[in-house]
Coordinates of C-alpha atoms in Angstrom, one line a residue:
M1 CA -156.7 7.1 107.4
T2 CA -155.4 8.9 110.5
T3 CA -152.3 7.2 111.8
A4 CA -151.7 6.4 115.5
T5 CA -148.3 8.2 115.6
R6 CA -149.9 11.0 117.6
E7 CA -152.7 11.4 120.1
L8 CA -156.0 11.4 118.3
N9 CA -158.3 14.4 118.7
W10 CA -161.8 13.3 119.9
A11 CA -164.9 15.5 119.4
T12 CA -168.2 14.8 121.1
L13 CA -171.4 15.4 119.2
G14 CA -173.9 15.7 122.1
T15 CA -173.5 16.6 125.8
G16 CA -175.6 14.0 127.6
I17 CA -174.8 11.2 130.0
I18 CA -172.6 9.3 127.6
A19 CA -170.7 12.4 126.5
N20 CA -169.9 13.0 130.2
Q21 CA -168.7 9.4 130.5
L22 CA -166.5 9.8 127.5
A23 CA -164.9 13.0 128.8
Q24 CA -164.3 11.2 132.1
A25 CA -162.8 8.2 130.4
L26 CA -160.3 10.4 128.6
E27 CA -159.5 12.3 131.8
S28 CA -158.7 9.0 133.5
N29 CA -156.0 8.5 130.9
G30 CA -154.6 12.0 131.3
R31 CA -156.4 13.3 128.2
R32 CA -159.1 15.7 127.2
L33 CA -161.7 15.9 124.5
Y34 CA -160.5 18.2 121.8
S35 CA -163.9 19.8 121.0
V36 CA -167.7 19.7 121.6
A37 CA -170.6 20.1 119.2
N38 CA -174.2 20.5 120.4
R39 CA -177.4 21.9 119.0
T40 CA -177.7 24.2 122.0
H41 CA -174.6 26.2 122.1
A42 CA -174.9 27.2 125.7
K43 CA -175.0 23.5 126.8
G44 CA -171.8 23.0 124.7
V45 CA -170.1 25.9 126.5
A46 CA -171.1 24.6 129.9
F47 CA -169.9 21.1 129.0
A48 CA -166.5 22.5 127.8
E49 CA -166.0 24.5 130.9
K50 CA -166.8 21.4 133.1
Y51 CA -164.1 19.3 131.3
G52 CA -161.6 22.0 130.2
I53 CA -162.3 21.5 126.5
G54 CA -160.7 24.1 124.3
K55 CA -163.1 24.3 121.4
V56 CA -166.9 24.7 121.2
Y57 CA -168.5 25.1 117.8
G58 CA -171.0 27.9 117.1
H59 CA -173.0 25.6 114.9
I60 CA -173.2 21.8 115.4
D61 CA -172.2 21.0 111.8
D62 CA -168.9 22.9 112.2
V63 CA -167.4 19.9 113.8
F64 CA -167.4 18.1 110.4
D65 CA -165.4 20.8 108.8
D66 CA -162.7 21.0 111.5
P67 CA -159.5 19.5 110.0
D68 CA -158.0 18.9 113.4
V69 CA -160.8 16.5 114.5
D70 CA -159.9 12.8 114.0
V71 CA -162.7 11.0 115.7
I72 CA -166.3 12.0 116.4
Y73 CA -168.4 10.3 119.1
I74 CA -172.1 10.7 118.3
S75 CA -174.4 10.4 121.4
T76 CA -177.5 12.2 120.2
P77 CA -180.9 10.4 120.0
H78 CA -180.7 7.5 117.6
N79 CA -183.2 8.9 115.1
T80 CA -180.6 11.7 114.4
H81 CA -177.7 9.3 113.9
I82 CA -177.8 8.7 110.1
G83 CA -177.9 12.4 109.3
F84 CA -174.8 13.1 111.4
L85 CA -173.1 9.9 110.1
R86 CA -173.6 11.0 106.5
K87 CA -171.8 14.3 107.2
A88 CA -169.1 12.9 109.5
L89 CA -168.1 10.0 107.2
A90 CA -168.2 12.1 104.0
A91 CA -165.9 14.6 105.8
G92 CA -163.4 11.8 106.4
K93 CA -163.9 11.5 110.2
H94 CA -163.7 8.2 112.1
V95 CA -167.0 7.7 114.0
L96 CA -167.9 5.9 117.1
C97 CA -171.7 6.1 117.4
E98 CA -173.9 5.4 120.4
K99 CA -176.3 2.5 120.1
S100 CA -178.4 1.9 118.3
I101 CA -176.1 3.1 115.5
T102 CA -179.0 3.6 113.1
L103 CA -182.8 3.0 112.9
N104 CA -182.6 0.1 110.5
A105 CA -180.3 -2.0 108.4
G106 CA -180.7 0.1 105.3
E107 CA -179.4 3.2 107.0
L108 CA -176.5 1.1 108.4
D109 CA -175.6 -0.2 105.0
E110 CA -175.5 3.3 103.7
A111 CA -173.2 4.4 106.5
V112 CA -170.9 1.4 106.0
A113 CA -170.6 2.2 102.3
L114 CA -169.7 5.8 103.1
A115 CA -167.0 4.7 105.7
E116 CA -165.5 2.4 103.1
A117 CA -165.5 5.0 100.4
N118 CA -163.8 7.5 102.7
H119 CA -161.4 5.0 104.3
V120 CA -162.4 5.7 107.8
V121 CA -163.5 3.5 110.8
L122 CA -167.2 3.3 111.6
A123 CA -168.3 1.5 114.8
E124 CA -171.1 1.3 117.3
A125 CA -170.4 2.0 120.9
M126 CA -171.6 -1.4 122.2
T127 CA -170.0 -2.0 125.5
I128 CA -170.4 -5.8 125.4
Y129 CA -167.9 -6.1 122.6
H130 CA -165.2 -4.2 124.6
M131 CA -165.6 -5.3 128.2
P132 CA -162.6 -7.6 129.2
L133 CA -165.0 -10.1 130.8
Y134 CA -166.4 -11.2 127.5
R135 CA -163.0 -11.8 126.0
K136 CA -161.9 -13.8 129.0
L137 CA -165.1 -15.9 128.7
N138 CA -164.3 -16.5 125.0
E139 CA -160.9 -17.8 126.0
I140 CA -162.6 -20.3 128.3
I141 CA -165.1 -21.3 125.7
D142 CA -162.5 -21.7 123.0
S143 CA -160.5 -24.0 125.3
G144 CA -163.4 -26.5 125.0
A145 CA -163.8 -26.7 128.8
L146 CA -167.5 -25.8 128.7
G147 CA -168.5 -28.0 125.7
E148 CA -170.8 -26.8 123.0
L149 CA -173.1 -23.8 123.3
K150 CA -176.8 -25.0 123.4
L151 CA -178.9 -22.0 124.3
L152 CA -179.0 -18.5 125.7
Q153 CA -181.5 -16.8 127.9
M154 CA -181.6 -13.0 128.1
N155 CA -183.5 -10.6 130.3
F156 CA -183.5 -6.8 130.2
G157 CA -186.3 -4.7 131.7
S158 CA -186.8 -1.4 133.4
Y159 CA -189.7 0.4 134.9
K160 CA -190.2 3.7 133.1
E161 CA -193.1 5.9 134.1
Y162 CA -195.9 6.3 131.5
D163 CA -194.7 9.6 130.2
M164 CA -195.5 9.4 126.6
A165 CA -193.4 12.4 125.8
N166 CA -190.3 10.8 127.2
R167 CA -187.9 9.4 124.7
F168 CA -188.5 5.8 125.8
F169 CA -192.1 5.9 124.6
N170 CA -192.0 8.8 122.1
R171 CA -192.4 7.6 118.5
N172 CA -190.9 10.9 117.2
L173 CA -187.7 10.1 119.1
A174 CA -187.6 6.5 117.9
G175 CA -188.6 5.2 121.3
G176 CA -189.3 1.6 122.2
A177 CA -187.6 -1.3 123.9
M178 CA -185.9 -2.8 120.8
L179 CA -183.6 0.1 119.9
D180 CA -183.0 1.1 123.5
I181 CA -182.4 -2.2 125.3
G182 CA -183.0 -4.9 122.8
V183 CA -179.8 -4.0 121.1
Y184 CA -177.9 -5.1 124.2
A185 CA -179.6 -8.5 124.4
L186 CA -179.1 -9.2 120.8
S187 CA -175.5 -8.2 120.9
F188 CA -174.9 -10.6 123.8
V189 CA -176.5 -13.3 121.8
R190 CA -174.5 -12.6 118.7
W191 CA -171.2 -12.5 120.8
F192 CA -171.7 -16.1 122.0
M193 CA -173.4 -17.7 119.0
S194 CA -171.3 -19.2 116.3
S195 CA -173.3 -17.6 113.5
K196 CA -176.1 -15.2 113.0
P197 CA -179.6 -16.5 113.8
D198 CA -181.6 -17.2 110.6
R199 CA -184.9 -18.2 112.3
I200 CA -186.7 -15.6 114.4
L201 CA -190.1 -15.6 116.1
S202 CA -191.4 -12.8 118.2
Q203 CA -194.4 -11.2 120.1
V204 CA -194.8 -7.6 121.0
K205 CA -197.0 -5.5 123.3
T206 CA -197.1 -1.8 122.2
A207 CA -197.3 1.3 124.4
P208 CA -200.1 3.8 123.8
T209 CA -197.8 5.7 121.4
G210 CA -197.4 2.6 119.2
V211 CA -193.8 1.8 120.1
D212 CA -192.7 -1.5 121.5
E213 CA -193.1 -1.6 125.3
Q214 CA -192.6 -5.3 125.9
A215 CA -191.4 -8.2 123.7
G216 CA -190.5 -11.8 123.6
I217 CA -188.1 -13.1 121.0
L218 CA -187.0 -16.7 120.1
L219 CA -183.9 -17.2 117.8
T220 CA -182.2 -20.2 116.2
N221 CA -179.0 -20.1 114.1
P222 CA -177.9 -22.7 111.4
D223 CA -175.9 -24.6 114.1
G224 CA -179.0 -25.2 116.2
Q225 CA -178.1 -22.8 118.9
M226 CA -181.1 -21.1 120.4
A227 CA -181.8 -17.9 122.4
T228 CA -184.8 -16.5 124.2
I229 CA -185.0 -12.8 124.9
T230 CA -187.5 -10.9 127.2
L231 CA -187.6 -7.1 127.0
S232 CA -189.7 -4.6 128.9
L233 CA -189.8 -0.8 129.5
H234 CA -192.6 -0.9 132.1
A235 CA -191.7 -4.0 134.1
K236 CA -188.4 -4.3 136.0
Q237 CA -186.3 -7.3 135.2
P238 CA -182.7 -8.2 136.1
K239 CA -180.1 -7.5 133.4
R240 CA -179.2 -11.1 133.2
G241 CA -177.6 -13.2 130.5
L242 CA -177.3 -17.0 130.7
A243 CA -175.2 -19.0 128.3
V244 CA -175.9 -22.8 128.5
F245 CA -173.2 -25.3 127.4
D246 CA -172.9 -29.1 127.5
K247 CA -170.8 -29.1 130.6
A248 CA -171.7 -25.9 132.4
Y249 CA -173.8 -22.7 132.3
V250 CA -172.5 -19.2 132.5
E251 CA -174.5 -16.4 134.2
V252 CA -173.6 -12.7 133.7
T253 CA -175.4 -10.2 135.8
D254 CA -175.7 -6.5 134.8
Y255 CA -174.4 -7.8 131.5
P256 CA -174.2 -4.6 129.3
R257 CA -171.1 -3.6 131.3
G258 CA -170.4 -6.9 133.0
E259 CA -167.4 -7.4 135.1
R260 CA -168.3 -10.7 136.8
A261 CA -169.7 -14.1 135.6
T262 CA -170.4 -17.3 137.4
I263 CA -169.8 -20.7 135.8
T264 CA -171.8 -23.6 137.3
W265 CA -170.5 -27.0 136.3
V266 CA -173.3 -29.5 135.7
D267 CA -171.5 -32.7 136.8
D268 CA -171.0 -31.7 140.4
G269 CA -172.7 -28.3 140.8
R270 CA -169.5 -26.5 141.7
T271 CA -169.2 -22.8 140.8
E272 CA -166.4 -20.7 139.5
V273 CA -166.4 -16.9 139.5
V274 CA -164.7 -15.2 136.6
E275 CA -163.9 -11.5 137.0
A276 CA -162.3 -9.1 134.5
G277 CA -162.3 -5.4 133.9
R278 CA -164.4 -2.8 135.7
T279 CA -167.8 -1.5 134.9
A280 CA -166.7 2.0 135.6
D281 CA -164.1 1.8 132.8
A282 CA -166.5 0.8 130.0
L283 CA -165.9 3.9 128.0
S284 CA -162.1 3.6 128.4
Y285 CA -162.2 0.2 126.8
E286 CA -164.3 1.5 123.9
V287 CA -161.9 4.4 123.3
A288 CA -158.9 2.1 123.4
D289 CA -160.4 -0.4 120.9
M290 CA -161.5 2.4 118.6
E291 CA -158.0 3.8 118.5
T292 CA -156.6 0.3 117.9
A293 CA -159.0 0.1 114.9
I294 CA -157.9 3.4 113.6
A295 CA -154.3 2.3 113.9
G296 CA -155.1 -0.6 111.5
D297 CA -157.0 -3.4 113.2
P298 CA -160.8 -2.7 112.7
S299 CA -161.7 -6.2 114.0
T300 CA -161.6 -4.7 117.5
M301 CA -164.9 -2.9 116.9
H302 CA -166.9 -5.9 115.6
L303 CA -168.8 -4.0 112.9
D304 CA -169.8 -7.4 111.5
Y305 CA -171.7 -8.2 114.7
T306 CA -173.3 -4.7 114.7
R307 CA -174.6 -5.4 111.1
D308 CA -176.0 -8.8 112.1
V309 CA -177.8 -7.3 115.1
M310 CA -179.2 -4.4 113.1
A311 CA -180.5 -6.9 110.5
M312 CA -182.2 -8.9 113.2
M313 CA -183.7 -5.8 114.9
T314 CA -185.0 -4.6 111.5
E315 CA -186.5 -7.9 110.6
I316 CA -188.3 -8.1 114.0
R317 CA -189.5 -4.5 114.3
V318 CA -190.3 -3.7 110.7
G319 CA -190.7 -7.1 109.1
Q320 CA -192.7 -8.9 111.9
W321 CA -194.3 -6.1 113.9
N322 CA -194.8 -3.6 111.0
M323 CA -193.6 -0.9 113.4
T324 CA -191.9 2.1 111.8
Y325 CA -190.8 5.6 112.7
P326 CA -191.7 8.8 110.9
E327 CA -188.2 9.0 109.3
E328 CA -188.8 5.6 107.8
E329 CA -192.2 6.6 106.3
R330 CA -191.0 9.6 104.3

């Protein structure tokens, strides 16, 4: 495993929005991406010029053979992730992979086994697990001040135009609400729940392409904690998470990269605002936690939560909805 005695060399596989945010996060700390890999070489060159990156690969797979690359951030469409994960992990590279990390639990199990066999860190870039706000809320919860968690209510919806070629609705690009936004809601639920839900009920409305456009999910874990989730791709909702305890409830708005929460105490109705971190620094927190994991503390990346969430998404989408993607049907 790479040690943390020197600055780690990060490579980006992909040049989209998240790759730009990664480059900017490193820049904010006085660093640069080491290299860029992309299917379209010209886009890779333009990206490198924009951020002063010294190396662009002639072929996307060349990044896996570069001995100077320590960490690869994969931000390509999620139906391509497992193919790149196999190559990166087998090559002994640490990998931070954009959500959803894989299409299903079977693919994730394969990737985890490869990471363990090659003694490298594998993690999903789930911002909820790295924003300082959630750690601060956990400190308050652990103090017992809020009492016991009873239930969670989650909303996440956006209004996407009915362009069935767009990745949001395109079955060939693993479109649908579950893998795109459901992963955030389920990650929020898993963060606060004391254990993984073991009872799941759901309903789904499909888009004309057959992917999930809208869904309602009800979860209960062995401790009796419950959660309700409402997802939509063609109906705008607030990105709101609500955690309800005996003595208070906690509301987080814009929760995927939350920086502010409001606690309302049930005895007298008073409110308390909790603030920590900055939304704009989300990728910086992920990078810092990933480098901590590589240095020897993998708990900072919460792969256990990632596996629980992927298991739930697979049970719902495949097990309950019988909804699969072409890659899963081969």
